[in-house]
Amino acid sequence: MKKLLSILAASSLIITMPLAVVSCKKPDVAERFDYSNLINTFVAETIVIFQTEIYEAFKPWNNISEKQLPETMTLEEIIAHEDDFNDHSSIYYKKVSNEIYKIINIGEINKSINKEITSNINYQPILIDKASPLKNGITIENISPVVKGKNCTLNIEMSADIFYKDSNGNNDFQKTTTFAFINIFESPDILGAAKLIGDRYNDIINGTQANDYSFIGDKGDLDNTAEDLQKNSDVLSFVSKKIAAISTEDISSSLNPSIVYNETKVNVNKTSFSDAGRFESIFGNQNASITPFTQYKTALKALSGDRASEELFLSNIKTNNPEKSWLFSHVSAFNDQYTENAVAASKRDPSIALAINPYNLDYNFANDGSAIKWALERQGSKFALNMENDKKTIALFGVDVSGAAYYLEGQKYDLPEQKIVYRQVTSYSSTSDLYKKFIDDAYQYQKAFVGLKGRALDENPQYQHFYLKKIEGIFSWELYKELNWEQYGEDLMAANPEANEYSKDLQFTSMFTNKYILTGAGEDTPEAKQPNKVYFKIPVYPNPKEECVFLMSNKKNGYMDGFVLKSYLFSSGAKNQFKPSFSFRSEFDFLYDSKYSYISNDSQRYLHLWNERSMFKLI
């Protein structure tokens, strides 16, 4: 379980304090959310737009004739001044660069960035003056002519500084670089051949074949899947074969045409992916035949090893009927056409899970994957989801394709970098079957994790204790140690190898959430996200019979132990609670009295720890 739990501390879950509590102290800006993650995503999405706009601006200039050059320039003159391009202060270099600057429409680029980036409320804390991050515009770093017989290629390197506020509120920037080219042909015949090859390449990327790219996979950890996709040789092989199939048969043999496909590169964009999961999963259905509290008691009996209770519990949470399922998708929180379509489809076709379906994917792609979706539209891609053909598609990944080229008259010419989308298609017969597999595995994971098997249950289920595995080296810690959850949370989750075996097939993400994780005004904003504290009571002597006590608290308000273990099918659940998950209790249905409720100072923390007043114990 590689990336279980940099949770509750890292751009993950929203925690708001009760309305009755008013704080006059401004929280440390670095504590509010994970700046690193936010900045990385901000920069990555800005780069997508910057590069795409540059590619599109130069697309009409990729292959031109000498007649299309500005009146003040000729192909012969460019070739004659080849050495002048080494001196950026030379008159001729400045002349050519001024003409190239005319191709770059910085106003159009900033317009796109403002629409897709600066208007995003999540980026407001790091924007400078709430304006485009390209404060210094775009700089032509280098123009390099490559003479190719009677023809010439101008390779152009451009850069831009992406400005933002760092975690301390100071202005900072990252530099990004991109490339473009202009092929200038002396002969109409070779120009025509170059354009024909370019059009056929464009068809592979953006035309009728734009929907051909997919792979089989069931894992829900999107970051890991992106890494696996990058390493998957079949992905590169498939794209390369597509490019190799570009026909040159109708091009004059005197031009000696050939396609360069074995230098093709694919790069999976680490921020451009979307999954098919939607709607928060709620445990405890008021409309079921038994009360939510009885549902919870049944869950505890199942987790303790009662076979009949386990069968009853699983059968009632795996149903696709949100009106009766003990674990249901909270669709009433949304009022949009995507939701209406998803509900109707799942009712019409039992193989379509309400929690995982192409309508959810379409919604998420329009929101989570807005930068890559914008780029596809900008480059004229015909990629589109088909609600019938994509019934088994569970995620989309943006992929950059580069390195393709061709030869004409013995000279090599590059094809432009473009973006495609790879579909992740489940190996299961339907998303309904995938969802049931997830519920089975997540249940077995949590059953092993909470340690109730074979134990007598507490008389009052509200005060049920759970028994978690000790973290290695725990006895070397000081008493009542306050720990950083981001640092030690993953260690706690990884301390149970038996449980972790159940997460390997689907790579779902498990974490703790609490009843104060709310969206308040309904906005999932980074400012609202707060880390949590973890406390451990370590025995004075390493006595195996004495239990360690594990406590968690809301960092800002000190609320203790109103925590629920959740397993999310998709890793996006770590940042968005409105994703399908498994849990056997609800943060809102089971409240705790003062025995478990609040720690306001060190002395109270000491008392709680000394009396072992925690729902979690480490064994």
CSV table of C-alpha atoms in Angstrom, one decimal, residues 30-444:
chain,number,residue,atom,x,y,z
A,30,ALA,CA,1.7,26.7,5.6
A,31,GLU,CA,-0.6,24.6,7.8
A,32,ARG,CA,-3.7,25.2,5.8
A,33,PHE,CA,-3.0,22.8,3.0
A,34,ASP,CA,-0.3,21.1,1.0
A,35,TYR,CA,1.2,24.0,-1.0
A,36,SER,CA,3.6,21.7,-2.8
A,37,ASN,CA,0.8,19.6,-4.3
A,38,LEU,CA,-1.3,22.6,-5.2
A,39,ILE,CA,1.7,24.4,-6.8
A,40,ASN,CA,2.7,21.3,-8.8
A,41,THR,CA,-0.8,20.9,-10.2
A,42,PHE,CA,-1.1,24.7,-10.9
A,43,VAL,CA,2.2,24.7,-12.8
A,44,ALA,CA,1.5,21.5,-14.7
A,45,GLU,CA,-1.9,22.7,-15.9
A,46,THR,CA,-0.4,26.1,-16.9
A,47,ILE,CA,2.3,24.3,-18.9
A,48,VAL,CA,-0.4,22.2,-20.7
A,49,ILE,CA,-2.1,25.4,-21.8
A,50,PHE,CA,1.1,27.3,-22.7
A,51,GLN,CA,2.5,24.4,-24.8
A,52,THR,CA,-0.8,23.7,-26.5
A,53,GLU,CA,-1.3,27.3,-27.5
A,54,ILE,CA,2.2,27.4,-28.9
A,55,TYR,CA,1.7,24.2,-30.9
A,56,GLU,CA,-1.6,25.5,-32.3
A,57,ALA,CA,-0.1,28.9,-33.1
A,58,PHE,CA,2.7,27.3,-35.1
A,59,LYS,CA,0.6,24.5,-36.7
A,60,PRO,CA,-0.2,26.6,-39.9
A,61,TRP,CA,3.6,27.3,-40.1
A,62,ASN,CA,4.9,23.8,-39.6
A,63,ASN,CA,5.1,23.2,-43.4
A,64,ILE,CA,5.2,26.3,-45.6
A,65,SER,CA,6.5,27.3,-49.0
A,66,GLU,CA,9.0,30.1,-49.6
A,67,LYS,CA,6.1,32.2,-50.9
A,68,GLN,CA,4.5,32.2,-47.4
A,69,LEU,CA,7.5,33.9,-45.8
A,70,PRO,CA,7.2,37.6,-44.9
A,71,GLU,CA,8.0,39.8,-47.8
A,72,THR,CA,11.3,40.9,-46.2
A,73,MET,CA,12.6,37.3,-46.0
A,74,THR,CA,13.5,34.6,-48.5
A,75,LEU,CA,14.6,31.0,-48.1
A,76,GLU,CA,17.9,31.7,-49.8
A,77,GLU,CA,18.5,34.6,-47.4
A,78,ILE,CA,17.8,32.5,-44.3
A,79,ILE,CA,20.3,29.8,-45.5
A,80,ALA,CA,22.9,32.5,-46.3
A,81,HIS,CA,22.6,34.0,-42.8
A,82,GLU,CA,22.8,30.6,-41.0
A,83,ASP,CA,25.8,31.8,-38.9
A,84,ASP,CA,24.0,34.9,-37.8
A,85,PHE,CA,21.6,32.8,-35.7
A,86,ASN,CA,24.5,32.1,-33.3
A,87,ASP,CA,24.6,35.8,-32.4
A,88,HIS,CA,21.4,36.9,-30.8
A,89,SER,CA,22.4,40.5,-31.1
A,90,SER,CA,22.8,40.3,-34.9
A,91,ILE,CA,20.5,42.4,-37.0
A,92,TYR,CA,19.3,39.3,-38.9
A,93,TYR,CA,18.6,37.2,-35.8
A,94,LYS,CA,16.5,40.1,-34.4
A,95,LYS,CA,14.7,40.5,-37.7
A,96,VAL,CA,13.6,36.8,-37.8
A,97,SER,CA,12.7,36.7,-34.1
A,98,ASN,CA,10.5,39.8,-34.5
A,99,GLU,CA,8.6,37.9,-37.3
A,100,ILE,CA,8.3,34.8,-35.1
A,101,TYR,CA,7.0,36.9,-32.2
A,102,LYS,CA,4.1,37.9,-34.5
A,103,ILE,CA,3.0,34.2,-34.6
A,104,ILE,CA,2.8,34.0,-30.8
A,105,ASN,CA,-0.4,35.6,-29.5
A,106,ILE,CA,0.3,36.2,-25.8
A,107,GLY,CA,-3.1,37.7,-25.4
A,108,GLU,CA,-4.8,34.5,-26.6
A,109,ILE,CA,-2.6,32.4,-24.4
A,110,ASN,CA,-3.4,34.6,-21.3
A,111,LYS,CA,-7.1,34.4,-22.2
A,112,SER,CA,-7.0,30.7,-22.2
A,113,ILE,CA,-5.1,30.6,-18.9
A,114,ASN,CA,-7.5,33.0,-17.3
A,115,LYS,CA,-10.4,30.9,-18.3
A,116,GLU,CA,-9.0,27.5,-17.3
A,117,ILE,CA,-6.6,28.4,-14.5
A,118,THR,CA,-7.0,31.8,-12.8
A,119,SER,CA,-10.8,31.4,-12.5
A,120,ASN,CA,-10.3,28.2,-10.6
A,121,ILE,CA,-11.1,29.0,-7.0
A,122,ASN,CA,-8.7,26.3,-5.7
A,123,TYR,CA,-5.8,28.4,-7.1
A,124,GLN,CA,-6.7,31.7,-5.5
A,125,PRO,CA,-4.3,31.3,-2.5
A,126,ILE,CA,-1.3,31.1,-4.8
A,127,LEU,CA,-2.2,33.5,-7.6
A,128,ILE,CA,-0.5,36.9,-7.7
A,129,ASP,CA,-3.0,39.7,-8.2
A,130,LYS,CA,-5.5,37.1,-9.4
A,131,ALA,CA,-4.0,37.5,-12.9
A,132,SER,CA,-2.2,35.3,-15.4
A,133,PRO,CA,0.9,33.7,-14.0
A,134,LEU,CA,2.9,34.5,-17.2
A,135,LYS,CA,4.0,37.9,-15.8
A,136,ASN,CA,7.0,38.2,-18.1
A,137,GLY,CA,5.3,37.1,-21.2
A,138,ILE,CA,7.1,34.7,-23.6
A,139,THR,CA,10.7,34.8,-24.5
A,140,ILE,CA,12.3,33.3,-27.7
A,141,GLU,CA,15.4,31.7,-26.2
A,142,ASN,CA,16.9,30.4,-29.5
A,143,ILE,CA,16.3,30.1,-33.2
A,144,SER,CA,18.3,27.4,-34.9
A,145,PRO,CA,18.2,26.9,-38.7
A,146,VAL,CA,18.9,23.5,-40.1
A,147,VAL,CA,19.7,23.5,-43.8
A,148,LYS,CA,18.2,20.5,-45.6
A,149,GLY,CA,19.4,20.6,-49.2
A,150,LYS,CA,17.3,23.3,-50.8
A,151,ASN,CA,15.0,23.4,-47.8
A,152,CYS,CA,15.4,24.7,-44.3
A,153,THR,CA,13.9,24.0,-40.8
A,154,LEU,CA,13.8,26.7,-38.2
A,155,ASN,CA,13.8,25.1,-34.7
A,156,ILE,CA,12.5,27.6,-32.1
A,157,GLU,CA,12.9,27.4,-28.4
A,158,MET,CA,10.6,29.5,-26.2
A,159,SER,CA,10.2,29.9,-22.5
A,160,ALA,CA,7.9,31.5,-19.9
A,161,ASP,CA,8.1,32.1,-16.2
A,162,ILE,CA,5.1,30.8,-14.2
A,163,PHE,CA,4.6,33.0,-11.1
A,164,TYR,CA,2.8,32.1,-7.9
A,165,LYS,CA,2.9,32.6,-4.2
A,166,ASP,CA,4.8,30.0,-2.1
A,167,SER,CA,3.8,28.6,1.3
A,168,ASN,CA,5.2,31.8,3.0
A,169,GLY,CA,3.2,34.1,0.7
A,170,ASN,CA,6.3,35.2,-1.2
A,171,ASN,CA,6.4,35.5,-5.0
A,172,ASP,CA,8.1,32.7,-6.7
A,173,PHE,CA,8.3,31.2,-10.2
A,174,GLN,CA,9.2,28.2,-12.3
A,175,LYS,CA,10.6,28.4,-15.8
A,176,THR,CA,9.1,26.2,-18.5
A,177,THR,CA,10.4,25.7,-22.0
A,178,THR,CA,8.7,24.5,-25.2
A,179,PHE,CA,9.7,24.0,-28.8
A,180,ALA,CA,8.2,24.7,-32.2
A,181,PHE,CA,9.4,24.3,-35.8
A,182,ILE,CA,8.9,25.9,-39.2
A,183,ASN,CA,9.8,23.8,-42.3
A,184,ILE,CA,10.3,25.9,-45.4
A,185,PHE,CA,10.2,24.0,-48.7
A,186,GLU,CA,11.5,25.2,-52.0
A,187,SER,CA,9.5,22.8,-54.1
A,188,PRO,CA,5.6,22.5,-54.2
A,189,ASP,CA,6.0,18.7,-54.6
A,190,ILE,CA,7.9,18.2,-51.4
A,191,LEU,CA,5.7,20.7,-49.5
A,192,GLY,CA,2.6,18.7,-50.7
A,193,ALA,CA,4.2,15.5,-49.5
A,194,ALA,CA,5.0,17.0,-46.1
A,195,LYS,CA,1.5,18.2,-45.6
A,196,LEU,CA,0.0,14.9,-46.6
A,197,ILE,CA,2.1,13.0,-44.0
A,198,GLY,CA,1.2,15.7,-41.4
A,199,ASP,CA,-2.5,15.2,-42.2
A,200,ARG,CA,-2.3,11.5,-41.8
A,201,TYR,CA,-0.4,11.8,-38.5
A,202,ASN,CA,-3.1,14.2,-37.3
A,203,ASP,CA,-5.7,11.7,-38.2
A,204,ILE,CA,-4.0,9.1,-36.0
A,205,ILE,CA,-3.8,11.5,-33.1
A,206,ASN,CA,-6.9,13.7,-33.4
A,207,GLY,CA,-9.1,12.1,-36.1
A,208,THR,CA,-11.0,8.9,-36.5
A,209,GLN,CA,-8.4,7.0,-34.5
A,210,ALA,CA,-8.4,9.3,-31.4
A,211,ASN,CA,-10.6,6.8,-29.5
A,212,ASP,CA,-8.4,3.7,-30.2
A,213,TYR,CA,-6.2,4.0,-27.2
A,214,SER,CA,-7.0,1.9,-24.2
A,215,PHE,CA,-5.6,-0.7,-21.7
A,216,ILE,CA,-7.1,-3.2,-19.3
A,217,GLY,CA,-6.7,-2.5,-15.6
A,218,ASP,CA,-8.7,-2.5,-12.4
A,219,LYS,CA,-6.4,-0.6,-10.0
A,220,GLY,CA,-7.9,2.5,-8.3
A,221,ASP,CA,-4.6,4.3,-7.4
A,222,LEU,CA,-4.5,6.7,-10.2
A,223,ASP,CA,-0.9,7.9,-9.5
A,224,ASN,CA,0.4,4.3,-9.5
A,225,THR,CA,-1.6,3.5,-12.6
A,226,ALA,CA,-0.1,6.5,-14.4
A,227,GLU,CA,3.4,5.3,-13.4
A,228,ASP,CA,2.6,1.8,-14.6
A,229,LEU,CA,1.2,3.1,-17.9
A,230,GLN,CA,4.4,5.1,-18.4
A,231,LYS,CA,6.4,1.9,-18.0
A,232,ASN,CA,4.1,-0.2,-20.1
A,233,SER,CA,6.0,-1.1,-23.3
A,234,ASP,CA,2.7,-2.1,-25.0
A,235,VAL,CA,1.6,1.6,-24.8
A,236,LEU,CA,4.6,2.9,-26.7
A,237,SER,CA,4.5,-0.1,-29.1
A,238,PHE,CA,0.8,0.5,-29.9
A,239,VAL,CA,1.3,4.2,-30.6
A,240,SER,CA,4.5,3.5,-32.6
A,241,LYS,CA,2.7,0.9,-34.8
A,242,LYS,CA,0.0,3.5,-35.5
A,243,ILE,CA,2.6,6.0,-36.7
A,244,ALA,CA,4.4,3.3,-38.6
A,245,ALA,CA,1.2,2.6,-40.5
A,246,ILE,CA,1.1,6.1,-42.1
A,247,SER,CA,0.9,5.4,-45.8
A,248,THR,CA,3.4,7.0,-48.2
A,249,GLU,CA,2.5,4.9,-51.2
A,250,ASP,CA,0.8,7.8,-53.1
A,251,ILE,CA,3.9,10.0,-52.6
A,252,SER,CA,6.4,10.2,-55.4
A,253,SER,CA,9.1,7.6,-55.0
A,254,SER,CA,11.6,10.2,-56.2
A,255,LEU,CA,11.1,11.9,-52.8
A,256,ASN,CA,12.1,8.7,-51.1
A,257,PRO,CA,9.5,9.0,-48.4
A,258,SER,CA,9.7,7.0,-45.1
A,259,ILE,CA,8.2,7.3,-41.6
A,260,VAL,CA,10.3,7.4,-38.5
A,261,TYR,CA,8.3,5.6,-35.8
A,262,ASN,CA,11.0,4.0,-33.6
A,263,GLU,CA,11.9,7.3,-32.0
A,264,THR,CA,8.4,7.9,-30.7
A,265,LYS,CA,8.1,8.8,-27.1
A,266,VAL,CA,5.0,8.8,-24.8
A,267,ASN,CA,4.8,10.7,-21.6
A,268,VAL,CA,1.8,10.1,-19.2
A,269,ASN,CA,0.8,13.5,-17.8
A,270,LYS,CA,0.9,13.0,-14.0
A,271,THR,CA,-1.9,15.5,-13.3
A,272,SER,CA,-4.2,14.7,-16.3
A,273,PHE,CA,-6.4,11.8,-15.2
A,274,SER,CA,-10.0,11.3,-14.3
A,275,ASP,CA,-11.9,8.4,-12.8
A,276,ALA,CA,-15.5,7.1,-13.2
A,277,GLY,CA,-16.3,7.3,-9.5
A,278,ARG,CA,-18.8,9.8,-8.1
A,279,PHE,CA,-21.1,10.4,-5.1
A,280,GLU,CA,-20.3,10.1,-1.5
A,281,SER,CA,-20.9,6.6,0.0
A,282,ILE,CA,-23.0,6.8,3.2
A,283,PHE,CA,-23.3,3.9,5.6
A,284,GLY,CA,-26.6,3.6,7.5
A,285,ASN,CA,-29.8,3.8,5.4
A,286,GLN,CA,-32.9,5.1,7.1
A,287,ASN,CA,-35.0,3.5,4.3
A,288,ALA,CA,-33.7,-0.1,4.9
A,289,SER,CA,-35.8,-2.7,6.7
A,290,ILE,CA,-33.7,-2.3,9.9
A,291,THR,CA,-32.4,0.9,11.6
A,292,PRO,CA,-28.9,2.3,10.9
A,293,PHE,CA,-27.9,1.4,14.4
A,294,THR,CA,-28.9,-2.2,13.9
A,295,GLN,CA,-27.0,-2.2,10.6
A,296,TYR,CA,-24.0,-1.0,12.5
A,297,LYS,CA,-24.4,-3.8,15.2
A,298,THR,CA,-24.6,-6.3,12.4
A,299,ALA,CA,-21.4,-5.0,10.9
A,300,LEU,CA,-19.6,-5.3,14.2
A,301,LYS,CA,-20.8,-8.9,14.5
A,302,ALA,CA,-19.6,-9.6,11.0
A,303,LEU,CA,-16.2,-8.1,11.7
A,304,SER,CA,-15.9,-10.2,14.9
A,305,GLY,CA,-16.3,-13.4,12.8
A,306,ASP,CA,-20.0,-14.2,12.9
A,307,ARG,CA,-20.6,-15.9,9.5
A,308,ALA,CA,-24.4,-15.3,9.4
A,309,SER,CA,-24.0,-11.6,10.2
A,310,GLU,CA,-21.3,-11.3,7.6
A,311,GLU,CA,-23.5,-12.8,4.8
A,312,LEU,CA,-26.3,-10.5,5.8
A,313,PHE,CA,-24.1,-7.4,6.0
A,314,LEU,CA,-22.4,-8.0,2.6
A,315,SER,CA,-25.6,-8.8,0.8
A,316,ASN,CA,-27.1,-5.5,2.0
A,317,ILE,CA,-24.2,-3.3,1.0
A,318,LYS,CA,-23.4,-4.8,-2.4
A,319,THR,CA,-26.8,-4.1,-3.8
A,320,ASN,CA,-27.1,-1.5,-6.6
A,321,ASN,CA,-30.3,-0.2,-5.1
A,322,PRO,CA,-29.6,3.2,-3.4
A,323,GLU,CA,-33.0,3.2,-1.8
A,324,LYS,CA,-32.4,0.0,0.2
A,325,SER,CA,-28.6,-0.5,0.4
A,326,TRP,CA,-27.0,-0.1,3.8
A,327,LEU,CA,-24.1,1.6,2.0
A,328,PHE,CA,-25.6,3.9,-0.6
A,329,SER,CA,-24.5,6.6,-3.1
A,330,HIS,CA,-25.6,10.0,-1.9
A,331,VAL,CA,-26.9,11.2,-5.3
A,332,SER,CA,-29.4,13.7,-3.7
A,333,ALA,CA,-26.4,16.0,-3.0
A,334,PHE,CA,-26.3,16.7,-6.7
A,335,ASN,CA,-28.7,18.2,-9.2
A,336,ASP,CA,-27.3,18.0,-12.7
A,337,GLN,CA,-27.9,16.1,-16.0
A,338,TYR,CA,-24.9,13.8,-15.4
A,339,THR,CA,-26.5,12.6,-12.1
A,340,GLU,CA,-29.9,12.1,-13.7
A,341,ASN,CA,-28.3,10.1,-16.5
A,342,ALA,CA,-26.3,8.0,-14.1
A,343,VAL,CA,-29.3,7.2,-12.0
A,344,ALA,CA,-31.4,6.3,-15.0
A,345,ALA,CA,-28.7,4.1,-16.5
A,346,SER,CA,-28.1,2.1,-13.3
A,347,LYS,CA,-31.8,1.5,-13.0
A,348,ARG,CA,-32.1,0.5,-16.6
A,349,ASP,CA,-29.1,-1.7,-16.7
A,350,PRO,CA,-28.0,-3.6,-13.5
A,351,SER,CA,-24.5,-4.1,-14.9
A,352,ILE,CA,-23.9,-0.3,-14.6
A,353,ALA,CA,-22.9,0.6,-11.0
A,354,LEU,CA,-24.3,3.9,-9.8
A,355,ALA,CA,-21.0,4.6,-8.1
A,356,ILE,CA,-18.9,3.8,-11.2
A,357,ASN,CA,-20.1,4.6,-14.7
A,358,PRO,CA,-19.4,6.6,-17.9
A,359,TYR,CA,-21.7,9.5,-16.9
A,360,ASN,CA,-19.7,10.0,-13.7
A,361,LEU,CA,-16.5,9.8,-15.8
A,362,ASP,CA,-17.8,12.4,-18.3
A,363,TYR,CA,-18.6,14.7,-15.3
A,364,ASN,CA,-15.2,14.2,-13.7
A,365,PHE,CA,-13.4,14.7,-17.1
A,366,ALA,CA,-15.2,18.0,-17.6
A,367,ASN,CA,-14.1,19.1,-14.1
A,368,ASP,CA,-11.0,17.3,-12.8
A,369,GLY,CA,-9.4,17.0,-16.3
A,370,SER,CA,-10.3,20.4,-17.6
A,371,ALA,CA,-6.8,21.3,-18.7
A,372,ILE,CA,-6.3,18.1,-20.8
A,373,LYS,CA,-9.9,18.3,-22.1
A,374,TRP,CA,-9.3,21.9,-23.1
A,375,ALA,CA,-6.0,20.9,-24.9
A,376,LEU,CA,-7.8,18.1,-26.8
A,377,GLU,CA,-10.5,20.5,-28.0
A,378,ARG,CA,-7.9,23.1,-28.9
A,379,GLN,CA,-5.9,20.6,-31.1
A,380,GLY,CA,-9.1,19.5,-32.8
A,381,SER,CA,-9.3,16.0,-31.3
A,382,LYS,CA,-12.3,13.8,-31.9
A,383,PHE,CA,-11.9,12.0,-28.7
A,384,ALA,CA,-15.2,11.6,-27.0
A,385,LEU,CA,-16.8,9.3,-24.5
A,386,ASN,CA,-19.6,7.0,-25.7
A,387,MET,CA,-22.0,6.0,-23.0
A,388,GLU,CA,-22.6,2.6,-24.5
A,389,ASN,CA,-19.1,1.7,-25.6
A,390,ASP,CA,-17.5,3.1,-22.4
A,391,LYS,CA,-19.7,1.2,-19.9
A,392,LYS,CA,-16.5,-0.5,-18.7
A,393,THR,CA,-14.2,2.5,-18.8
A,394,ILE,CA,-13.2,3.5,-15.3
A,395,ALA,CA,-10.5,6.2,-15.9
A,396,LEU,CA,-8.9,8.4,-18.5
A,397,PHE,CA,-5.2,9.4,-18.7
A,398,GLY,CA,-3.7,12.2,-20.7
A,399,VAL,CA,-0.6,11.2,-22.7
A,400,ASP,CA,1.9,13.3,-24.7
A,401,VAL,CA,3.1,11.8,-27.9
A,402,SER,CA,6.4,13.2,-29.4
A,403,GLY,CA,9.4,12.1,-31.4
A,404,ALA,CA,7.6,11.0,-34.6
A,405,ALA,CA,9.2,12.1,-37.8
A,406,TYR,CA,9.6,11.4,-41.5
A,407,TYR,CA,12.2,11.5,-44.3
A,408,LEU,CA,11.8,13.2,-47.7
A,409,GLU,CA,14.8,13.4,-50.1
A,410,GLY,CA,17.0,12.0,-47.4
A,411,GLN,CA,16.3,14.7,-44.9
A,412,LYS,CA,14.5,14.3,-41.6
A,413,TYR,CA,11.5,16.4,-40.6
A,414,ASP,CA,9.7,16.3,-37.2
A,415,LEU,CA,6.0,15.8,-36.6
A,416,PRO,CA,4.5,18.0,-33.8
A,417,GLU,CA,4.0,16.8,-30.2
A,418,GLN,CA,0.3,16.1,-29.6
A,419,LYS,CA,-1.9,14.8,-26.8
A,420,ILE,CA,-4.0,11.6,-26.7
A,421,VAL,CA,-6.2,10.0,-24.0
A,422,TYR,CA,-5.8,6.4,-22.8
A,423,ARG,CA,-8.8,4.7,-21.4
A,424,GLN,CA,-8.5,2.3,-18.5
A,425,VAL,CA,-11.1,-0.5,-19.1
A,426,THR,CA,-11.9,-2.8,-16.2
A,427,SER,CA,-11.2,-6.5,-16.8
A,428,TYR,CA,-14.5,-7.4,-15.0
A,429,SER,CA,-17.6,-8.0,-17.0
A,430,SER,CA,-19.2,-4.8,-15.8
A,431,THR,CA,-18.6,-1.9,-13.4
A,432,SER,CA,-21.2,-3.5,-11.1
A,433,ASP,CA,-19.0,-6.6,-10.8
A,434,LEU,CA,-16.0,-4.4,-10.2
A,435,TYR,CA,-17.8,-2.5,-7.5
A,436,LYS,CA,-18.8,-5.8,-5.8
A,437,LYS,CA,-15.2,-6.9,-5.9
A,438,PHE,CA,-14.1,-3.7,-4.3
A,439,ILE,CA,-16.7,-4.0,-1.5
A,440,ASP,CA,-15.6,-7.6,-0.8
A,441,ASP,CA,-11.9,-6.7,-0.7
A,442,ALA,CA,-12.4,-3.5,1.3
A,443,TYR,CA,-14.5,-5.3,3.8
A,444,GLN,CA,-11.9,-8.0,4.2
